[in-house]
Tab-separated table of N, CA and C in Angstrom:
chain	number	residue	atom	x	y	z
A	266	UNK	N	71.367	69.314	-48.730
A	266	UNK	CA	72.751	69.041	-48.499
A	266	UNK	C	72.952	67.539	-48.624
A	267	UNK	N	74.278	67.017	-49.124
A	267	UNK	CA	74.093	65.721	-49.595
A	267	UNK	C	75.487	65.567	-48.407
A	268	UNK	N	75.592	64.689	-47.671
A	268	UNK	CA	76.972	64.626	-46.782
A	268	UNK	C	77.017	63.250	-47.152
A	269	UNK	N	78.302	63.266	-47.356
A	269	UNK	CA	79.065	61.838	-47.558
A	269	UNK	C	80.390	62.147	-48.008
A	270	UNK	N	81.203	60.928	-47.744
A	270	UNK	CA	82.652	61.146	-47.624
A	270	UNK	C	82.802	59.829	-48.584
A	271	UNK	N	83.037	59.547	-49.996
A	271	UNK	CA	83.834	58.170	-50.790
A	271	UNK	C	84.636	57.886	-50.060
A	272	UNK	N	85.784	59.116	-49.762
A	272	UNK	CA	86.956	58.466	-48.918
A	272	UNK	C	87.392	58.518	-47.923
A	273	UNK	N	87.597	58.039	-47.084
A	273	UNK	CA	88.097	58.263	-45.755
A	273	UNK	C	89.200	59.093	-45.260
A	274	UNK	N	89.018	60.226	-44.783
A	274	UNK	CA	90.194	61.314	-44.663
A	274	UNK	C	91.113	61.114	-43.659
A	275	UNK	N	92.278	61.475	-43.914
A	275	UNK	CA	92.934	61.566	-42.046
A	275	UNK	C	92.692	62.128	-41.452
A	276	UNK	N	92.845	61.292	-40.541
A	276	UNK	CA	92.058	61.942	-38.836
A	276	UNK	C	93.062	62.075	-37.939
A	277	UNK	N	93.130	62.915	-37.019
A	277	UNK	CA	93.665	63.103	-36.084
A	277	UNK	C	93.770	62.754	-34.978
A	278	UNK	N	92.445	61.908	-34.742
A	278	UNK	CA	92.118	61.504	-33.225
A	278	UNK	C	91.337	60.449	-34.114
A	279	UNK	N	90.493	59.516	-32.464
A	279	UNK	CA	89.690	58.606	-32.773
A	279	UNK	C	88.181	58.990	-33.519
A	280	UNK	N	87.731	59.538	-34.309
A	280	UNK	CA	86.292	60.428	-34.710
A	280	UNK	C	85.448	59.131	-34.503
A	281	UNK	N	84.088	59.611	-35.390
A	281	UNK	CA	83.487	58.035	-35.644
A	281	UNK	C	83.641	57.869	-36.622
A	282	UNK	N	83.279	56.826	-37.082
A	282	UNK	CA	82.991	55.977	-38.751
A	282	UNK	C	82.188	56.760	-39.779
A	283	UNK	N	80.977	57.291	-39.401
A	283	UNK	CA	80.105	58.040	-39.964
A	283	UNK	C	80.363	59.574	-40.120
A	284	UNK	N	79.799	60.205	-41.215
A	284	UNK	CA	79.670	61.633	-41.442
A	284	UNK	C	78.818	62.374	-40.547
A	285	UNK	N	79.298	63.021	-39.710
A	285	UNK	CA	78.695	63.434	-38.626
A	285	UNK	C	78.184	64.630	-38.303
A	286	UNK	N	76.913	65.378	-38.086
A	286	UNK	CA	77.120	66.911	-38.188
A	286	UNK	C	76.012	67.082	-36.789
A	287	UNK	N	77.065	67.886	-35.825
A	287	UNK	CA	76.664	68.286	-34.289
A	287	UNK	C	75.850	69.600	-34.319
A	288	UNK	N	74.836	70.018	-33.802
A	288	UNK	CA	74.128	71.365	-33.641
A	288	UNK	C	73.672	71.027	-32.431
A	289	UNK	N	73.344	72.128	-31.632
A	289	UNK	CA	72.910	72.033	-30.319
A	289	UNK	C	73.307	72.377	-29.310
A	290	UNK	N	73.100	71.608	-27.768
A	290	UNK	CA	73.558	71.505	-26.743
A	290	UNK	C	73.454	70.195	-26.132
A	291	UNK	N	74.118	69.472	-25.298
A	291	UNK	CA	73.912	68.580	-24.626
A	291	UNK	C	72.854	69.111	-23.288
A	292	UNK	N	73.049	70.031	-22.831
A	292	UNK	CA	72.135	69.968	-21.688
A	292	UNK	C	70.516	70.313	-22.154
A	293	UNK	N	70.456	70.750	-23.575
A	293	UNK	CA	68.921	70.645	-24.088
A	293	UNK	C	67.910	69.644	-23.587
A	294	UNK	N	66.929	69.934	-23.070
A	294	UNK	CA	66.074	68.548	-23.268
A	294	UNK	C	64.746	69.081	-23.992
A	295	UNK	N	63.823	67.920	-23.839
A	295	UNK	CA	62.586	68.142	-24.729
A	295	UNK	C	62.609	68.947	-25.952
A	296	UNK	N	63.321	67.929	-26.605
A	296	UNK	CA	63.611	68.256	-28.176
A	296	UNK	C	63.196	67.507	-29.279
A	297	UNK	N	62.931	68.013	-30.598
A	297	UNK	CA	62.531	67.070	-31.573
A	297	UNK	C	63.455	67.718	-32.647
A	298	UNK	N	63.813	66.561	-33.074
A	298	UNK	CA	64.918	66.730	-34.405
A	298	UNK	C	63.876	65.810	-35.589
A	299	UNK	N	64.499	66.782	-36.960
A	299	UNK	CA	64.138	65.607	-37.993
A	299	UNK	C	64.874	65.810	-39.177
A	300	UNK	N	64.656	64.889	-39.846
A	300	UNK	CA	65.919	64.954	-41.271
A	300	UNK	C	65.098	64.383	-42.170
A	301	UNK	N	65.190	64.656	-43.800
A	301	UNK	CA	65.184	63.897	-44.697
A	301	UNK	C	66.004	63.246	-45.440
A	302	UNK	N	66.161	61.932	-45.709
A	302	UNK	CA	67.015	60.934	-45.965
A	302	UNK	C	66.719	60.650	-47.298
A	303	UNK	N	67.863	59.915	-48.092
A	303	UNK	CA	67.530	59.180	-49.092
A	303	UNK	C	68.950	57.994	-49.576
A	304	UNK	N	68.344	57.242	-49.290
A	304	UNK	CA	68.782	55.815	-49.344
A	304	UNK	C	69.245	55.358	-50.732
A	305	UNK	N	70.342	55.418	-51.607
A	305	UNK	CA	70.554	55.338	-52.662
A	305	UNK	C	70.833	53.807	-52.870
A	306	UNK	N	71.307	52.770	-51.793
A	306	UNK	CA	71.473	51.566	-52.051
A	306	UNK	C	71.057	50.739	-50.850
A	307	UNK	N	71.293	49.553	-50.533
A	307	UNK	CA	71.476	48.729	-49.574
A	307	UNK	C	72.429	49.081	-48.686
A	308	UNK	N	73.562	48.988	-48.748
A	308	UNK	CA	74.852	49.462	-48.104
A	308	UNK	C	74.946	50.660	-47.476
A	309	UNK	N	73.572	51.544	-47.527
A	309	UNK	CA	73.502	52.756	-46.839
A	309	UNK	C	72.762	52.902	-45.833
A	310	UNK	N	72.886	53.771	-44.835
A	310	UNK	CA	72.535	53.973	-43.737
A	310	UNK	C	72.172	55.458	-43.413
A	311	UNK	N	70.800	55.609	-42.438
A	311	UNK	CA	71.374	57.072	-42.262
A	311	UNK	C	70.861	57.347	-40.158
A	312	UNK	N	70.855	57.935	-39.728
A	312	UNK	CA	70.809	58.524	-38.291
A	312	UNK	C	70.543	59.831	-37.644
A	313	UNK	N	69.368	60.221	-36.925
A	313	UNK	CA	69.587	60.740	-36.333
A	313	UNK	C	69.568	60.974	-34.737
A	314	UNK	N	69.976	61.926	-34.055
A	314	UNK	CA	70.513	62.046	-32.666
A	314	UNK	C	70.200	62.909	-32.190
A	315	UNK	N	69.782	62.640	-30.830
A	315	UNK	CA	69.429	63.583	-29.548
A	315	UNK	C	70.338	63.401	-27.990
A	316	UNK	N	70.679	64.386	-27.782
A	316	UNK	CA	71.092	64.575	-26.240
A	316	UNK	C	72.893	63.806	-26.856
A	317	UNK	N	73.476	64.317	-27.779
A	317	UNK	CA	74.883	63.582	-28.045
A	317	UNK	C	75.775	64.154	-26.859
A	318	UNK	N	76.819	63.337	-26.311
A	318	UNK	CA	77.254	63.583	-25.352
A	318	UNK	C	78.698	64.435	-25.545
A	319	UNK	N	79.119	64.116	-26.605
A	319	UNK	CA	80.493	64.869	-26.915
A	319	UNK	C	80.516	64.738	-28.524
A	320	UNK	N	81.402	65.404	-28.872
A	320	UNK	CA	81.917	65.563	-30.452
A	320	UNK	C	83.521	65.770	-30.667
A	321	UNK	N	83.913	66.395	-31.363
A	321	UNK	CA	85.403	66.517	-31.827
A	321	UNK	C	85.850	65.396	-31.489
A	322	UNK	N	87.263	65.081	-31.115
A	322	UNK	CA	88.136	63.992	-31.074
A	322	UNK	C	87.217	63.181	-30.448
A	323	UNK	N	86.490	63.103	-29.168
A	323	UNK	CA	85.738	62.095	-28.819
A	323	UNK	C	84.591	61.424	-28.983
A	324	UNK	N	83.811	62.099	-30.451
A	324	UNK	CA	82.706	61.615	-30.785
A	324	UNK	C	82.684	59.759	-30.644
A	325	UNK	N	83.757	59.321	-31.259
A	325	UNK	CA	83.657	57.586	-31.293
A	325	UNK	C	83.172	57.213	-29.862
A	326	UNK	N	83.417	57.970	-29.000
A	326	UNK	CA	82.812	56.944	-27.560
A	326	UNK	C	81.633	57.958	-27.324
A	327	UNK	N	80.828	58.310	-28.136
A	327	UNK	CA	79.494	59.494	-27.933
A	327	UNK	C	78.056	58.265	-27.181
A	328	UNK	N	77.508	59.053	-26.830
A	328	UNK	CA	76.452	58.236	-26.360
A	328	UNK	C	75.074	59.589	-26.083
A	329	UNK	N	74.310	58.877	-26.263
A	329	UNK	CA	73.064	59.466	-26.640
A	329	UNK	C	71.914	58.816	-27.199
A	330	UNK	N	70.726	58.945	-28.125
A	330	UNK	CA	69.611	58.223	-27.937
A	330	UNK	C	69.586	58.388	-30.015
A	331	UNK	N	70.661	57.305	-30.392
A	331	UNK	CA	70.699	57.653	-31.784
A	331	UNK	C	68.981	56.627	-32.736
A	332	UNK	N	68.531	57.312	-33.710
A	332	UNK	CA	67.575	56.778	-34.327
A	332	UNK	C	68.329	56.429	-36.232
A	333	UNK	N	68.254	54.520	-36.185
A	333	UNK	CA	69.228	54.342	-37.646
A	333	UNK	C	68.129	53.953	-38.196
A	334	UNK	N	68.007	54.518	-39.539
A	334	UNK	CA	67.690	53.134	-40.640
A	334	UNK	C	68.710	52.593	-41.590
A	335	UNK	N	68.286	51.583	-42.500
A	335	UNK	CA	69.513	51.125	-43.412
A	335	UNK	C	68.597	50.418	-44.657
A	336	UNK	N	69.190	50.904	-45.437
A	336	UNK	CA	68.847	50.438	-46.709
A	336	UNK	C	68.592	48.851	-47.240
A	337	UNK	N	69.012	48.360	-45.988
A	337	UNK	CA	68.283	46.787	-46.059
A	337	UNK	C	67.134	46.274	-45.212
A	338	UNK	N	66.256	47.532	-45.012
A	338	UNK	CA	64.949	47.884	-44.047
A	338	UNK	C	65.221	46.929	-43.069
A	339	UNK	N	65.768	47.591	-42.422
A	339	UNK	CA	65.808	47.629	-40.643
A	339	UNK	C	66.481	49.055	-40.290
A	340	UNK	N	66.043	48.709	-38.656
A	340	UNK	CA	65.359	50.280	-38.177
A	340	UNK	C	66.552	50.126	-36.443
A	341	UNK	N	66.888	51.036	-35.859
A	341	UNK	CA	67.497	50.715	-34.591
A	341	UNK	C	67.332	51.871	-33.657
A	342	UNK	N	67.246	52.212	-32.429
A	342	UNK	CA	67.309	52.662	-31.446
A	342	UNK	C	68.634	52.705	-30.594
A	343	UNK	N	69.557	53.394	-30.508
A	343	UNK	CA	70.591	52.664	-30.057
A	343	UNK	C	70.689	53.864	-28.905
A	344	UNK	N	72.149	53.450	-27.974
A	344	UNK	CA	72.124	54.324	-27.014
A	344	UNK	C	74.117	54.855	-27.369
A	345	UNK	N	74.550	53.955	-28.191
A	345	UNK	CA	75.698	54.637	-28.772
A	345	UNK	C	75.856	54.958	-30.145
A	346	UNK	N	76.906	55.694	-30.633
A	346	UNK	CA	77.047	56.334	-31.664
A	346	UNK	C	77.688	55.005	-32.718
A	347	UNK	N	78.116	54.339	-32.149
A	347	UNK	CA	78.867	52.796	-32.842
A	347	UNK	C	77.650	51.818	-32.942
A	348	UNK	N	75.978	52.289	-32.639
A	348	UNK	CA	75.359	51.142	-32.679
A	348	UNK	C	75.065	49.890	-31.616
A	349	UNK	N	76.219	50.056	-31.190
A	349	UNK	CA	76.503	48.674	-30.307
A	349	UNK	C	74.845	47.959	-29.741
A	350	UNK	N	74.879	49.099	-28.625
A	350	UNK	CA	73.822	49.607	-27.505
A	350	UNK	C	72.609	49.614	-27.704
A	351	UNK	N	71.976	48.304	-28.838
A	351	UNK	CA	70.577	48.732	-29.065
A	351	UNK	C	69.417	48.660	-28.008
A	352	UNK	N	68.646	49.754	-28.054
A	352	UNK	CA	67.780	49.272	-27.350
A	352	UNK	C	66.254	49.075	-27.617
A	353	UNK	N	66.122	49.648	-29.090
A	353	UNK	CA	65.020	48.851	-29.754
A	353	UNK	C	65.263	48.412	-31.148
A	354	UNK	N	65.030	47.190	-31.697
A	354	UNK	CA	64.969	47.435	-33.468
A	354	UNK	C	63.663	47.146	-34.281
A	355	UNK	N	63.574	47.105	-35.408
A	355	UNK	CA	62.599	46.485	-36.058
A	355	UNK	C	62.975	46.624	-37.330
A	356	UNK	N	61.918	46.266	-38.099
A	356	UNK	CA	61.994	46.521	-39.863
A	356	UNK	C	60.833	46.996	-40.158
A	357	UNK	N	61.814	47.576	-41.649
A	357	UNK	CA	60.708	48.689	-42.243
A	357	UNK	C	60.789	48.526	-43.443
A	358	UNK	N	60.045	48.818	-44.203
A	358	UNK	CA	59.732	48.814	-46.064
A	358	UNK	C	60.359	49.737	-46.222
A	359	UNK	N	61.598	49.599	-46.802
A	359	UNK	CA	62.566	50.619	-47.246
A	359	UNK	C	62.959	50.838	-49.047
A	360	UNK	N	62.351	51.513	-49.990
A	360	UNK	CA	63.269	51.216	-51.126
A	360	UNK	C	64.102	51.914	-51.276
A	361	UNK	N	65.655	52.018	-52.030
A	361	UNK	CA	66.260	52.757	-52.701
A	361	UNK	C	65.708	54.339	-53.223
A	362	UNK	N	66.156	55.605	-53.537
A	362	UNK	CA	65.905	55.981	-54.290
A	362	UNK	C	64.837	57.231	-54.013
A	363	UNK	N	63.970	56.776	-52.522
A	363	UNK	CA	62.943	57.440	-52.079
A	363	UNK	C	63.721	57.808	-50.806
A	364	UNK	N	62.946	59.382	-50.576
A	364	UNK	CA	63.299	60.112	-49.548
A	364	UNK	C	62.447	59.841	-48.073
A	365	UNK	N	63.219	59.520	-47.022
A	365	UNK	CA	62.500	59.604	-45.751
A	365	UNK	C	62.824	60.597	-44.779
A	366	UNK	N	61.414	60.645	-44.475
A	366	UNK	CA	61.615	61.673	-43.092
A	366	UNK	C	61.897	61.249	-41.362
A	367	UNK	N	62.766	60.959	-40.984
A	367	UNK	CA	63.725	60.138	-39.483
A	367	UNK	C	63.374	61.795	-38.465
A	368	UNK	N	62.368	61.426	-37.292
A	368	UNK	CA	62.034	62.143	-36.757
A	368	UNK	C	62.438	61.864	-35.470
A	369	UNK	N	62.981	62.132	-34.303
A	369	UNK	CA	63.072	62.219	-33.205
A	369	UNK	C	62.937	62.469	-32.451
A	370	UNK	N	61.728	62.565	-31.337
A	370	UNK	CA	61.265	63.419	-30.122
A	370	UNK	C	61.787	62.870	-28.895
A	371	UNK	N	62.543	63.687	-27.899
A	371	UNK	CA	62.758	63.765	-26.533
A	371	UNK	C	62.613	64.302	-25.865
A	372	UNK	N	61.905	63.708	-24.681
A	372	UNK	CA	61.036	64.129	-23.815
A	372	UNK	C	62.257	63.984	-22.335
A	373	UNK	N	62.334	64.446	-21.251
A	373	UNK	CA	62.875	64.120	-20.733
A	373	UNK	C	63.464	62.910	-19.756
A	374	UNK	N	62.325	62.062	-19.878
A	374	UNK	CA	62.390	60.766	-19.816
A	374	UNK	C	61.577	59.595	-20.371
A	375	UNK	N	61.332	60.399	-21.741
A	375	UNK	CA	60.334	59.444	-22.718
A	375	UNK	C	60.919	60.067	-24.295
A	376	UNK	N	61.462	59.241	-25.133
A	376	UNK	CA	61.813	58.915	-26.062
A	376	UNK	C	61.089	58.844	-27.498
A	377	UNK	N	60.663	59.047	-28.475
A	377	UNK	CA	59.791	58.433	-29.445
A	377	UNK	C	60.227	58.649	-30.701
A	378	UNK	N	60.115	57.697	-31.488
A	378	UNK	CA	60.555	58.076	-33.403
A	378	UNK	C	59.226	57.526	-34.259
A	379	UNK	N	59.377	58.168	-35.028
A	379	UNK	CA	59.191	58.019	-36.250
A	379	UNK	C	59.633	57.492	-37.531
A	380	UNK	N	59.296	56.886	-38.679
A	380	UNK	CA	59.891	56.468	-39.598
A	380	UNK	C	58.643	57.080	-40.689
C-alpha cells in the first residue's frame, strides 16, 4: 500500500499533518508494530506508533510513543504526534529509493525500536 496525499484535502476538524492510518486499541499494551518504508526523497518522512491516544477530529493533539525517520537520516522518538516531544533522536544512513523496516516494541514500561 503506498499512502500519501499530493494534496491536501478539506478537513473538517483539526486532523494531523500526516497520512495517518489507526488499528488497534489504546488500552493494548505489550505490543510490537512494524512497517516497511520507502523513502523516495529527502523531504520524506515516515512513522510509526504505539499506545495512540485518540484519532478522528482529535488526532492533532494525539500523544503516544511515535518512532520517525526522514529522508535526511535522522531518526526520532517522540511522545507526540506533531513531533514536538522528543525524547530520543539520532542519525541513520538513510538512502532514497531503499525500503526500511521501522519496528516498534512496547513493553509496558519499556519502550524499544529498531531501524
Amino acid at each position: 500500500m503506498k499512502q500519501m496525499v499530493p494534496t491536501r484535502p478539506i478537513t473538517w476538524c483539526n486532523d494531523a499533518n500526516q497520512a495517518i492510518t489507526l488499528i488497534g486499541n489504546i488500552s493494548w499494551s505489550d505490543m510490537q508494530v512494524a512497517v516497511s518504508v520507502l523513502l523516495e526523497s529527502n523531504n520524506t518522512s515516515a512513522f510509526v506508533a504505539t499506545s495512540v491516544s485518540n484519532g478522528g477530529c482529535d488526532i492533532a493533539q494525539a500523544t503516544g510513543v511515535f518512532f520517525w525517520i526522514s529522508g535526511l537520516g535522522t531518526w526520532n522518538i517522540t511522545s507526540d504526534i506533531e513531533g514536538k516531544k522528543v525524547l530520543s533522536s539520532g542519525k541513520a544512513t538513510i538512502s532514497q529509493g531503499v525500503w526500511y523496516n521501522l519496528e516498534l516494541i512496547t513493553k509496558v514500561q519499556l519502550h524499544m525500536f529498531n531501524l
